[in-house]
PDB file of C-alpha atoms in Angstrom:
ATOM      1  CA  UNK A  39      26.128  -0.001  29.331  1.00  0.00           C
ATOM      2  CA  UNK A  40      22.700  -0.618  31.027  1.00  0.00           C
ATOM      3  CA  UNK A  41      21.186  -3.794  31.761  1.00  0.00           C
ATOM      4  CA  UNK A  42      17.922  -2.383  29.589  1.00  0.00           C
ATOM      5  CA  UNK A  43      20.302  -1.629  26.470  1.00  0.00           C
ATOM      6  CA  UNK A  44      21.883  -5.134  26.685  1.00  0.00           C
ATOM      7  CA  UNK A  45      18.733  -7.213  26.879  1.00  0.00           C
ATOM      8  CA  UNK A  46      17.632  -4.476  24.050  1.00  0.00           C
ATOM      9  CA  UNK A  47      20.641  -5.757  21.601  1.00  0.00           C
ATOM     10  CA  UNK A  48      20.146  -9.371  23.077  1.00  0.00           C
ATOM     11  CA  UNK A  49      16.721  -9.410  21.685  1.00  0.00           C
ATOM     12  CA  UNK A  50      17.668  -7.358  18.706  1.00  0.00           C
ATOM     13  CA  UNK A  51      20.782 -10.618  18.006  1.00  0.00           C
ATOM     14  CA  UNK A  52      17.898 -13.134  18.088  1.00  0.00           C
ATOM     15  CA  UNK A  53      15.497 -11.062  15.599  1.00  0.00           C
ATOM     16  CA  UNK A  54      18.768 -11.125  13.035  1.00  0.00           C
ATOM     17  CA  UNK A  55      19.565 -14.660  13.846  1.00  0.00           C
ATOM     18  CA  UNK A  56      15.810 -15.547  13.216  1.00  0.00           C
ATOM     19  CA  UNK A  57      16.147 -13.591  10.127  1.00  0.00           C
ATOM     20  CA  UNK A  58      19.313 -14.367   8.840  1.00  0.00           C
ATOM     21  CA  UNK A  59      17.827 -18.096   9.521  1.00  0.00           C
ATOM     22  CA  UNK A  60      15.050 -17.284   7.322  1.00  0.00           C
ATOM     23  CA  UNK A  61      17.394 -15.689   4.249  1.00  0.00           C
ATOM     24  CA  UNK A  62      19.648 -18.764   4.183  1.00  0.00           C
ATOM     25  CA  UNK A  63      16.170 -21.157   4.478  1.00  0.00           C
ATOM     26  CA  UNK A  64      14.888 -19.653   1.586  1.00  0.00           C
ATOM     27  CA  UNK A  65      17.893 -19.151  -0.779  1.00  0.00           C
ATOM     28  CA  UNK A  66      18.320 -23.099   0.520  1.00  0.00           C
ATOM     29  CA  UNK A  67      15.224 -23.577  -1.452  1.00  0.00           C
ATOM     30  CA  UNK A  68      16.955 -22.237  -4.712  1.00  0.00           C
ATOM     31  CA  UNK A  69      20.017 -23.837  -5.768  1.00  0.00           C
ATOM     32  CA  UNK A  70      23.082 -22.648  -7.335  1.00  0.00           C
ATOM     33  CA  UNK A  71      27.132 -22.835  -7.971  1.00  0.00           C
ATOM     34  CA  UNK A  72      29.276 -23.912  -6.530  1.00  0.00           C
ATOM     35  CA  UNK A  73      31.832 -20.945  -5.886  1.00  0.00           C
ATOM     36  CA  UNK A  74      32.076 -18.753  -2.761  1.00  0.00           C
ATOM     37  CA  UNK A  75      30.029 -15.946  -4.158  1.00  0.00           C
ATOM     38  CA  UNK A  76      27.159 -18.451  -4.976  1.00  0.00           C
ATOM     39  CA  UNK A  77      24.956 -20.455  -2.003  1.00  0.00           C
ATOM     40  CA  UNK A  78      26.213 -23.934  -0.349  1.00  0.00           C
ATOM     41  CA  UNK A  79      23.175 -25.150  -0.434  1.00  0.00           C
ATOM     42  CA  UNK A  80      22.071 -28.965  -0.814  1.00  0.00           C
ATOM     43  CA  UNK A  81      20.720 -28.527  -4.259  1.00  0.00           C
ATOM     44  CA  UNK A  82      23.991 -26.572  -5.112  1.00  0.00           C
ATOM     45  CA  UNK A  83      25.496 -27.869  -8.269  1.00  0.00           C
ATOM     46  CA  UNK A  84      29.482 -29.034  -7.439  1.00  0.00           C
ATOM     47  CA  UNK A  85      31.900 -27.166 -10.539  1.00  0.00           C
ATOM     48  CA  UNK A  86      32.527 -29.415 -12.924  1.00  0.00           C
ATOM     49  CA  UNK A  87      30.514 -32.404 -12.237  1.00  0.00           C
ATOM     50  CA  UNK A  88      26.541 -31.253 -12.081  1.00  0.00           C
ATOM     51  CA  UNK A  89      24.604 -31.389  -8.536  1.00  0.00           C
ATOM     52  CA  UNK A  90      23.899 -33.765  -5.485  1.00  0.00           C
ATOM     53  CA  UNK A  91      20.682 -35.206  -5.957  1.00  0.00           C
ATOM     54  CA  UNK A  92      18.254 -33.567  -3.427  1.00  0.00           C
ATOM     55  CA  UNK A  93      16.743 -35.809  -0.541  1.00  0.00           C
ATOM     56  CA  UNK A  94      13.195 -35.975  -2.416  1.00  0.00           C
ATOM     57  CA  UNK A  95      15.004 -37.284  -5.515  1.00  0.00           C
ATOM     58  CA  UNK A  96      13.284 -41.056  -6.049  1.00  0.00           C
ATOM     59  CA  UNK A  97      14.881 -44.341  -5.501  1.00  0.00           C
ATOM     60  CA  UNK A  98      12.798 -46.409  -8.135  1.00  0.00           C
ATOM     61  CA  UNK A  99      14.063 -48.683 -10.394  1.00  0.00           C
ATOM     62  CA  UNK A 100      11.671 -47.166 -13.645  1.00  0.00           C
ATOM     63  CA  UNK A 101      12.300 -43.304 -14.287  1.00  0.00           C
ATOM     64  CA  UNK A 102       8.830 -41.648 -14.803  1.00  0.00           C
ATOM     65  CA  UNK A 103      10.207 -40.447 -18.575  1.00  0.00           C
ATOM     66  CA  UNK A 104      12.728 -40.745 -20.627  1.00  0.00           C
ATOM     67  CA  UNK A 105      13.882 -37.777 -22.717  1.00  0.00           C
ATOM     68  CA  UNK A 106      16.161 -38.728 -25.815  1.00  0.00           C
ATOM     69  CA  UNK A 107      19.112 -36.424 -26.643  1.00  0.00           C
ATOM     70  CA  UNK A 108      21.679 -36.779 -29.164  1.00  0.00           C
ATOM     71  CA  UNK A 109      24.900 -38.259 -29.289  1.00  0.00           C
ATOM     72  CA  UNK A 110      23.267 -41.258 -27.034  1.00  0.00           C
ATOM     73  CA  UNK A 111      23.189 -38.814 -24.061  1.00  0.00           C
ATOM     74  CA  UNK A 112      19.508 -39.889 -22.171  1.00  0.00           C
ATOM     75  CA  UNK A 113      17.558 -37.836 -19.436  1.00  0.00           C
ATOM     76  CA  UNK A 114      15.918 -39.977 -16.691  1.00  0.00           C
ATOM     77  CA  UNK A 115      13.441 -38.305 -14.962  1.00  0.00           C
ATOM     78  CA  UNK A 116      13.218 -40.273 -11.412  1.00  0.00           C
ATOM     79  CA  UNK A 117      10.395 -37.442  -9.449  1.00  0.00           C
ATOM     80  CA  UNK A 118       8.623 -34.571  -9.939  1.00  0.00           C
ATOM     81  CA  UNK A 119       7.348 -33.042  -6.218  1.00  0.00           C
ATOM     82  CA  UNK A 120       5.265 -30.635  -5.675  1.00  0.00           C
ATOM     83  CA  UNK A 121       6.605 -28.571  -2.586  1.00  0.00           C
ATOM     84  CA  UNK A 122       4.776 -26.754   0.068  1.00  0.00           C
ATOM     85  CA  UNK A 123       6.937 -23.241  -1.049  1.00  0.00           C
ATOM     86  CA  UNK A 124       4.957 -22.572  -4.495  1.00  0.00           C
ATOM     87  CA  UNK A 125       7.565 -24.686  -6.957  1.00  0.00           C
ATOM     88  CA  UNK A 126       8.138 -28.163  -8.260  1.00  0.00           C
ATOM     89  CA  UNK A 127      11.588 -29.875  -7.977  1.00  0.00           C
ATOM     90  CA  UNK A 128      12.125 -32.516 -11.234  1.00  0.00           C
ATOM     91  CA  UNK A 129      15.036 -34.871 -10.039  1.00  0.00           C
ATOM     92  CA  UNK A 130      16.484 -37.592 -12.949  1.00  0.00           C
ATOM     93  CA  UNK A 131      19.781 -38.543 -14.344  1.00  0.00           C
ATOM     94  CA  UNK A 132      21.728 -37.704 -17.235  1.00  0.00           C
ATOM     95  CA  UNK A 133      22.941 -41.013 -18.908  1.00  0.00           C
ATOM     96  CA  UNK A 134      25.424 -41.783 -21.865  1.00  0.00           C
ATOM     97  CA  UNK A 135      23.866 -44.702 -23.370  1.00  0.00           C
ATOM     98  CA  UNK A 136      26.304 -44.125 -26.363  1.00  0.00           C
ATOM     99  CA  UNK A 137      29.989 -45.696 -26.546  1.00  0.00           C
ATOM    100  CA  UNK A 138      32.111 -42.291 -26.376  1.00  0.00           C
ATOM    101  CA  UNK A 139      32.361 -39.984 -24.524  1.00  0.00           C
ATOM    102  CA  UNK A 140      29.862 -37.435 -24.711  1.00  0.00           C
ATOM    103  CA  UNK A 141      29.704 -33.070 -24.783  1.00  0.00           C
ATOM    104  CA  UNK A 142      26.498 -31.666 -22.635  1.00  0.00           C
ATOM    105  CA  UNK A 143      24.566 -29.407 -25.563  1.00  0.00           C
ATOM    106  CA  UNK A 144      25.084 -25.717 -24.696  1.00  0.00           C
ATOM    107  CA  UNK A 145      21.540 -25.530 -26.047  1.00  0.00           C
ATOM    108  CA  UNK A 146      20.227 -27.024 -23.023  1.00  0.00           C
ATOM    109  CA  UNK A 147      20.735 -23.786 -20.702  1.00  0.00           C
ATOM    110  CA  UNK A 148      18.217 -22.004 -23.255  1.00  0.00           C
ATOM    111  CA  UNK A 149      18.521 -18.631 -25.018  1.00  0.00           C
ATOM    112  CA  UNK A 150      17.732 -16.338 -21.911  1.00  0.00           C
ATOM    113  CA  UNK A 151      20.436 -13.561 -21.712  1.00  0.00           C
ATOM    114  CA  UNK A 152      20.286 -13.822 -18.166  1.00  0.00           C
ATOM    115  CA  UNK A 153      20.278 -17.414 -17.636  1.00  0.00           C
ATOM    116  CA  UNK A 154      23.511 -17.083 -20.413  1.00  0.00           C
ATOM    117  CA  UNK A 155      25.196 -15.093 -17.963  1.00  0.00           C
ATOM    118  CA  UNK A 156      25.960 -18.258 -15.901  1.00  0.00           C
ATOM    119  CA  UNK A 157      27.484 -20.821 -17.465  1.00  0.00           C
ATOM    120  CA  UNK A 158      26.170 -23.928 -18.571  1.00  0.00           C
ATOM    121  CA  UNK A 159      22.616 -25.357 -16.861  1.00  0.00           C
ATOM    122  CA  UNK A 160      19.304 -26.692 -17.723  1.00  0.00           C
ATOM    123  CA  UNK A 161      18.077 -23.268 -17.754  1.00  0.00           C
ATOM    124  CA  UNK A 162      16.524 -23.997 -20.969  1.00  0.00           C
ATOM    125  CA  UNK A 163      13.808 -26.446 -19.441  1.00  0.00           C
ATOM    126  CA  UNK A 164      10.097 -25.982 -19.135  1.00  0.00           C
ATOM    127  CA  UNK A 165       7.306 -27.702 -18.180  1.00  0.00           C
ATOM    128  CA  UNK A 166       3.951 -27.587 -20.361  1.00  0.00           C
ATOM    129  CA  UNK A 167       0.465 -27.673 -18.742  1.00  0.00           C
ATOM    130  CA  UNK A 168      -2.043 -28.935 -21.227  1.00  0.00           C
ATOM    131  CA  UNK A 169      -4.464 -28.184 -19.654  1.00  0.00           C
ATOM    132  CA  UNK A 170      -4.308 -24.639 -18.228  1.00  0.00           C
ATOM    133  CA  UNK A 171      -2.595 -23.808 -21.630  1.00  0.00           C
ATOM    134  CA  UNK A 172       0.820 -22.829 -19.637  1.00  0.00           C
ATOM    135  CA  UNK A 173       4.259 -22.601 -20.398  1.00  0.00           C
ATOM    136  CA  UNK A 174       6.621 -22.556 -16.864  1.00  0.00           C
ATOM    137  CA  UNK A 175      10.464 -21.903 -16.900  1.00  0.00           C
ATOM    138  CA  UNK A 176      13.212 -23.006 -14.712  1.00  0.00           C
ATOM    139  CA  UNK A 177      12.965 -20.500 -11.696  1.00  0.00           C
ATOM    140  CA  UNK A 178      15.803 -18.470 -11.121  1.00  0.00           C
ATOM    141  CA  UNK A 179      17.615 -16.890  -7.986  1.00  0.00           C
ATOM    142  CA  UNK A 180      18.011 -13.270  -7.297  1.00  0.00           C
ATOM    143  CA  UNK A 181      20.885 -13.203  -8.789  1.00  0.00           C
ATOM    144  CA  UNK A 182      19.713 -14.366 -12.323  1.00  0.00           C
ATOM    145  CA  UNK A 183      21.359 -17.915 -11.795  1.00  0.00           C
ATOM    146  CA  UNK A 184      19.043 -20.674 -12.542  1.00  0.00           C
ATOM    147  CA  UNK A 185      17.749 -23.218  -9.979  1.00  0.00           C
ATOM    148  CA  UNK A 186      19.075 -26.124 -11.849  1.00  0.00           C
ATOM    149  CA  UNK A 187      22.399 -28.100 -11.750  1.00  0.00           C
ATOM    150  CA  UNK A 188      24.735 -26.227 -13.227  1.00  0.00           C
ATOM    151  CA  UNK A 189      28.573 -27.331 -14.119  1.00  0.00           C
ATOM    152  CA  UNK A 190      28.010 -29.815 -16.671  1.00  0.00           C
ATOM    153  CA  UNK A 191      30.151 -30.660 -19.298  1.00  0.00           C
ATOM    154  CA  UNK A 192      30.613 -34.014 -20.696  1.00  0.00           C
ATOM    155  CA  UNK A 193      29.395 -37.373 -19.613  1.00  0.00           C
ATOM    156  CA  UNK A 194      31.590 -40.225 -20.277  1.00  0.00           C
ATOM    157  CA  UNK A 195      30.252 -43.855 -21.712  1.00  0.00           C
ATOM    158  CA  UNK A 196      27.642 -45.580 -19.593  1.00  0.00           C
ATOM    159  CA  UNK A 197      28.371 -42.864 -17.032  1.00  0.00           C
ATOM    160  CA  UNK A 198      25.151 -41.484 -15.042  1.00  0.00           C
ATOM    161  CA  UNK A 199      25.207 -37.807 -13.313  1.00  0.00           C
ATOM    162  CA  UNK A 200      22.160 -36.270 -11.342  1.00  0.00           C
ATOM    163  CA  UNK A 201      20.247 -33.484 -11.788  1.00  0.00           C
ATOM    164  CA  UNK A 202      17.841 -31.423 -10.327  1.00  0.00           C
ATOM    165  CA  UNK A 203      15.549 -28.763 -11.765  1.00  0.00           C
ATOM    166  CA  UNK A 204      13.058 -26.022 -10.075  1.00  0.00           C
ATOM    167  CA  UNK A 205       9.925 -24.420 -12.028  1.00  0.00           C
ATOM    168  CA  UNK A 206       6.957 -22.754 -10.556  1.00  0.00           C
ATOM    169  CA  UNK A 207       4.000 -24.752  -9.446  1.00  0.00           C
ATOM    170  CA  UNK A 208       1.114 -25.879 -11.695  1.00  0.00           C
ATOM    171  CA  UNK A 209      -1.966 -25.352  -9.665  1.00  0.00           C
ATOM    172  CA  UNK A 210      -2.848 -28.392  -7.462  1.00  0.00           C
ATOM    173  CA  UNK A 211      -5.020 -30.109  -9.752  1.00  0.00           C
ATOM    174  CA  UNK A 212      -3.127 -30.838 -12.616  1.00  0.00           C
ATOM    175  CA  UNK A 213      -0.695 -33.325 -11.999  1.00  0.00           C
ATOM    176  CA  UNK A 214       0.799 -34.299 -15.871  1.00  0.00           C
ATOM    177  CA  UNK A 215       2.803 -31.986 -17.506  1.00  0.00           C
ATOM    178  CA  UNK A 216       5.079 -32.363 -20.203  1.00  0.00           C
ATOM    179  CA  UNK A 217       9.102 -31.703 -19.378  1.00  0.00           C
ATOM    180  CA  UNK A 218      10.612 -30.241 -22.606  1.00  0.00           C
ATOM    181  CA  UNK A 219      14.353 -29.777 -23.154  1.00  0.00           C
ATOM    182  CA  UNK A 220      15.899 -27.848 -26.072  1.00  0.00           C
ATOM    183  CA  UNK A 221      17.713 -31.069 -28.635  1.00  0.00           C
ATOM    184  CA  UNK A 222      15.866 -33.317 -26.303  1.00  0.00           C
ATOM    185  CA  UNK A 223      12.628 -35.559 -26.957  1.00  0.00           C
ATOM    186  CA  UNK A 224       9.742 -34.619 -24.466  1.00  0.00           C
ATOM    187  CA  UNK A 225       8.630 -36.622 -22.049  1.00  0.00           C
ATOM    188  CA  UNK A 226       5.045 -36.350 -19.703  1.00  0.00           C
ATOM    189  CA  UNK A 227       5.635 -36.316 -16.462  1.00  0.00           C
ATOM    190  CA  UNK A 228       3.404 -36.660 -12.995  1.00  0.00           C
ATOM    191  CA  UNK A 229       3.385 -34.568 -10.679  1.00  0.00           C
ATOM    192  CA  UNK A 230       3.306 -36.001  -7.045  1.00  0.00           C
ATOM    193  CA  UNK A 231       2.969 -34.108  -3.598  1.00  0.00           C
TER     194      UNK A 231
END
């Protein structure tokens, strides 16, 4: 082996590394399971018990909506941020305001046969621009899965989980858009970022 050759592959390691870099960056900015077939990302939804919240996700005290559900289940939404990649990540809280236990509606991952394909999600989500008279749904990876927190089941009394959700971008000037959930109340919601 030549020293030529070896600095060849040596620069031909870093142009993978740099791309293999650039894969995992950009599946990072999806979401997903939480099995070994699926991402480990940090929006990655843990089995069984819905996702992490992400590191944008809001610390205020008063959600920007509430969404009403049945069975006492509530939606919190705590941010809505528009990110520099094309999409806008809605962070909030599910919350049993009821005094049993409560299921997570199957309706809520939408009708979508590919969004059916993986489990239970907010798949079924959209967000509603007014103004531009458009309709945007819950972006999905390229495997079909939807880039929401996936995993959830039921939600005990006066527990809280969080959640995440990822839609395309609204163009920069409208910032309210309505967040609709199938068996949910809509909420408006502002955009920020």
């Amino acid at each position: 082996m030549s020293i030529r050759f070896t600095a060849k592959v040596r620069r031909g390691m870093v142009a993978f590394a740099v791309a293999a870099g650039l894969a995992v960056g950009m599946v990072g900015c999806g979401g997903g399971g939480g099995n070994d077939k699926k991402p480990d990302t940090q929006t990655s939804a843990t089995k069984g018990k819905g996702s992490e919240p992400s590191a944008q996700e809001g610390q205020s005290t008063a959600p920007l909506a509430e969404l009403r559900g049945p069975n006492g289940l509530l939606l919190q939404i705590t941010s809505a941020q528009r990110d520099a990649g094309g999409f806008v990540t809605v962070n909030g809280q599910f919350k049993n305001d009821g005094s049993q236990s409560a299921v997570i509606p199957s309706e809520l991952r939408g009708d979508e046969t590919e969004i059916l394909k993986h489990g239970t999600s907010l798949g079924g989500a959209t967000l509603v621009d007014a103004q531009g008279k458009k309709r945007y749904y819950v972006l999905r990876d390229t495997d079909g899965r939807p880039l929401t927190t996936t995993g959830l089941t039921t939600i005990e009394a006066g527990q809280t989980i969080p959640v995440f959700m990822q839609f395309p971008s609204p163009p920069t000037n409208v910032t309210d858009v309505t967040l609709q959930l199938p068996t949910f109340s809509s909420g408006t919601v502002k955009i920020s970022g």
